[in-house]
Amino acid sequence: MNRLYLAIMMIAFCRVGQAQYLTCKNGVVNFVSEAPLELIKAQSSALSGIIDLSKQTFAFSIDSKSFHGFNSILQKEHFVENYMESEKFPTITFTGKFIDKCDFTMETAQSIRVKGQLNLHGVSQERIIKGEILKDGNTIKISSNFTVPLADHNISIPKLVFQKIAEEIHITVTARFFK
Amino acid sequence: MIRLNLYYQRAFYFFFLIYNIWSIRLNSTNVLKPFLIRSVHLDIEGLRTTPKILTLHQSINGNIWFASTKGLIAYHVTKSTLWPTEKPVTALYSDAQNVLWAGLENGTILSCVEGHCNQMQYQGAKPTTKITAIASDHLGQIWFSTYGEGVFVLSKQGLVQLNEQEGLGSNEVYGLKATKNQTILIHTDKGLAEATYRPTFKKIVNKAFESELPDIIIPSLEIDSDGTAWAGTNDQGPFSFDPISGTVLARVHKWPYGEINSLSCTGNYLWVSTKSEVLLRVDKKNLNLVDSIVVPKSKIIQLYDDLEGNTWILTESELFVVDKRFLQRQTDLQSIQSVLATNEKVWLGTNEGLYVSEKGKAYHRVKSNPINVLSIFQGKNKVIWVGTFGQGLYSLSPGSDVLRWHPVNRKLADPNIFDITEFQDQLWIATLSGAYKIQLPDDSPDVQGPVICYNKKSGLTGDFIYKILIDSKQRIWLGTDGQGINVIEPSGQIIHITMIDSTKLGAVYSLVEDFRGHIWARNFEDKLVTIDDAYHVQWQNHINVEQQKIQSMTSDERGNILIVFENNLQHYYPATGDCMDYNLIINGVDFKPSFNTISRAEDGTLILGDASRLVLYQPLENEMIRKPKLRFVEFFANGKKTAMHPQQFFDYKTNFLTFAFEGFWPLDQAKLKYRYRLNGLDTRWTQTNETSISYPAIPPGTYHLKIQASLTSGFFQSSEINYSFKIQEAFWKQWWFVSFLIAGFSGVVYFLMNERENKIVTQYSIQQEKIASQLDILRSQINPHFLFNSFNTLILTIEESPEKAIKYVEHLSDFFRNILAVRDKNLITLEEEFKLLQAYVYLLAQRYGDNFSIQWPESIPQGWVVPLTMQILVENAVKHNIISVANPLVINIEFIQEGKLVVRNKLQPKAKKQAGTNFGLKSLQTQYQLLTARWMNIEITNTDFIVYVPIIHPQEVPLNHSNQHEDSNH
């Protein structure tokens, strides 16, 4: 599914002769839920992404089942089945465009903001997300941290466990892009 | 927490326990809200739940509109109305012509005039994405911004699109506003763009990079009454911008609070919301954050400044209205007795000491012995003077943190200092032993004196002084306890103002000078007086109509009067007579300040001290006197809902009229007062708290109903609605009906008179005839022949059979008696008539034997005849015909169908005609004709003599006849 999505994206972005792409295959996504009674941490390194430099657009995708590192196996099952509903919504995507102008050739860190549709749990929300770009040799490192309010994506927390899961999940993304 | 966690894991029971404790803790932290904030509830006709509100707008005529996911909502206090739309309404705007424009999520544009919405079809381009904002420029062109297709201008040529190709930074437009520069300012992810459009040319100037905006992502933009633009950015906080010069005026250097999604720019502070529950207050001058306040429970979607100076806070789940003029601050202090606001500092005096707060920080106590602070005053060189209860005068110099006691206290006869003021290097203090004028030293920090005391000995009316006011004419006004006002003129002359209209002025606690130089005083009975330059005293009773408890008075920067009551504040404008009344009961917490705990800061903010909190009141610049809105809701005529039309007419029966109306004052609906008067019926206004008026029986006439709504009992700035109507006179009181009635009546009278005359004539004739016929009958009955014949018959019978004779005499006497009995009657029944006839026939039968016989009818029908008709006819037959063995006389009596009685006999006339004039027959004929208008016909054929007697049917019998008959029966 994940690959298929990317492939579609590749085709969509493809313009013969003029397109310049940056791609990423195993970017790292960390998430932290800091609730009054429990701290949950999980991560995935299955983030794939593509940046169209000429059009200043991008697309990210990640398999919602690829997260690991919960406090227990039961918790992961809970996460996958009850909150992400991965059977129904297997991928999380974020597609959009760059707002701030950025120079991908500069070797100092640059702050950028992108605007796009974050599709999580089948609900699409427009987000402006702040990140940092750093050219590191042949690769371009993109990192960002932001929060996702669960209510924005129709993820409801049962009253009995609301002290175990935060209403806002902190996300950290680090991805290396290659030409 | 760890221990709790353990319990929680063991059993859910404990979890619920913790949950409960936690929620209680949350509620208890929900203490005093900082604003005078009211929750607004939307009750929509026909809907149980309110749809999600996306934005709101107030049109020029004051109506409030909401855009929701289900459609457009016209706001009313009792029932709001929803106009459903196919897609959510995302933008609202009303232009100068009061046309309401609504933009939908799918790009559809609606225009609404007087409550009727139409989807507009325009020439040219057509938006298909969400309309984000609508505005109109100075040419009256309507501008629409869309999220994805740039902006559209509705000009005379139709809709014209301006997008990235025309130079717009981004097609995803957050919104647009009209500037005073006759341009439209557009805000997008690529900064600001200034656009103009004429049919001949279009121009878009992108401000993003030329003028170095703090941030290019600008989700929110407002333009204030001065024309300054206030922008809220994604990452760099708010900034102000001059659309005319195209330059940024002020910016923030550090903004950690996130994206600004809405702004409110009325008043001295900019209010900012950040997609969260927190509302930030920012100083408009330097954009420094003043404070952050958690207002509602859910995220703020929009802040909206209405025309009345209120700010509406639209959150994801609730709606609030806030008056930006007011802010309340909780202090940890108890029993605040005096307040002083200086530049950036607030000083509070309690019964424990003096406290100070800098720039909104917490209050800390100024070092001193325990003192009971009654008065605080800032004098020359920023020295703070403190008057105490029983401990004399203290001061605090700038830079010092210890209160200083002054040696001058030894020269005061009384250590209770109620008021302090300063005038030309002299300190004036009010004590219970008079007013003291204290010379301030030039260099020494200690005040020694000398002092001059003004008390009873020096010509005042009393020794207890509560208030000192030095007016613009350098007169010193002293308010005394129970002895009115004393004025020390610059010449030294003392003037006593103790009486007004032979009423004692009494204790005067507050003195204020207004912009005209008139002095306002408030006495012990909470009555207000003004004193002009000529010391003419006037009651101002119309202001404190409800006789509320006045706690303090002061003036604003422009010399208007502020009166602080328990629980409310009145801002009175003497020039116009206008008055604003603000309720200070917030969340059910009463406002109960001490006397004279009010102070005006240098920026014009008024600080009102309550027992433990402060209320800050900052009148808006160009304060607009606001009036509540008022409208008719429903109208009932005779209990039936009826439409209201101007100059309506009602008939005389429709005289029970009920008017339901509705006042609207978003900040405090309960404060509205109403009064009404029906001109033409009422002679005075009637005050009411109800929102409906009934007039049960309005007499015919022309009426004019007036209803007023106001915030004050004095009905200062009231709004009014009125309605004229007419109740018509009953039709029988109208001229045409009266004349018709008179004509008709005369006609009837004439007719009745005529009738009566005819009747009298008829009756008279009947009477005449009756008399005549009776005479005739009597005459014939006592006819000697009849008697002879009868007696002869009797003699013969006596010889033959004495028993028969006795019977004969009985019949004879019966016969005469019967005749006498019926002679007065007009009519008798056929049955009676036949009985009479039988008696007579018996007598005749005895005389003529078998030669005379009657053929009786088989049955006798119902009916009446003239009495003795039959007898007259039989007698007539006997009289004129031969009765012998050869020619026996047979009289045939029968009834025929046409209701007639036929009496017939064979014609065998006597050779010699009997004397007599046939008077009996003629009389009968006349009677029948008069009574029944029918003829008694007499038919004489060659062989027979036939008489047709009309039978009078019961329904034919005139009433008086039958009555007479009935009577005689009883």
XYZ file of C-alpha atoms in Angstrom, chain B residues 786 790 793 807-813 815-816 838-848:
23
model
C -142.494 31.028 16.787
C -144.242 26.405 20.031
C -147.175 22.234 19.834
C -139.213 17.253 27.588
C -140.345 19.770 25.038
C -140.312 22.594 27.555
C -136.867 21.501 28.673
C -135.627 21.665 25.085
C -137.249 25.004 24.562
C -135.621 26.479 27.599
C -132.679 26.441 23.227
C -133.183 29.940 24.579
C -130.241 19.784 17.290
C -132.151 21.543 20.092
C -133.862 23.744 17.563
C -134.576 20.857 15.222
C -136.159 18.969 18.131
C -138.568 21.822 18.638
C -139.391 21.953 14.927
C -139.707 18.166 14.733
C -142.300 18.231 17.491
C -144.304 20.744 15.496
C -144.047 19.333 12.020
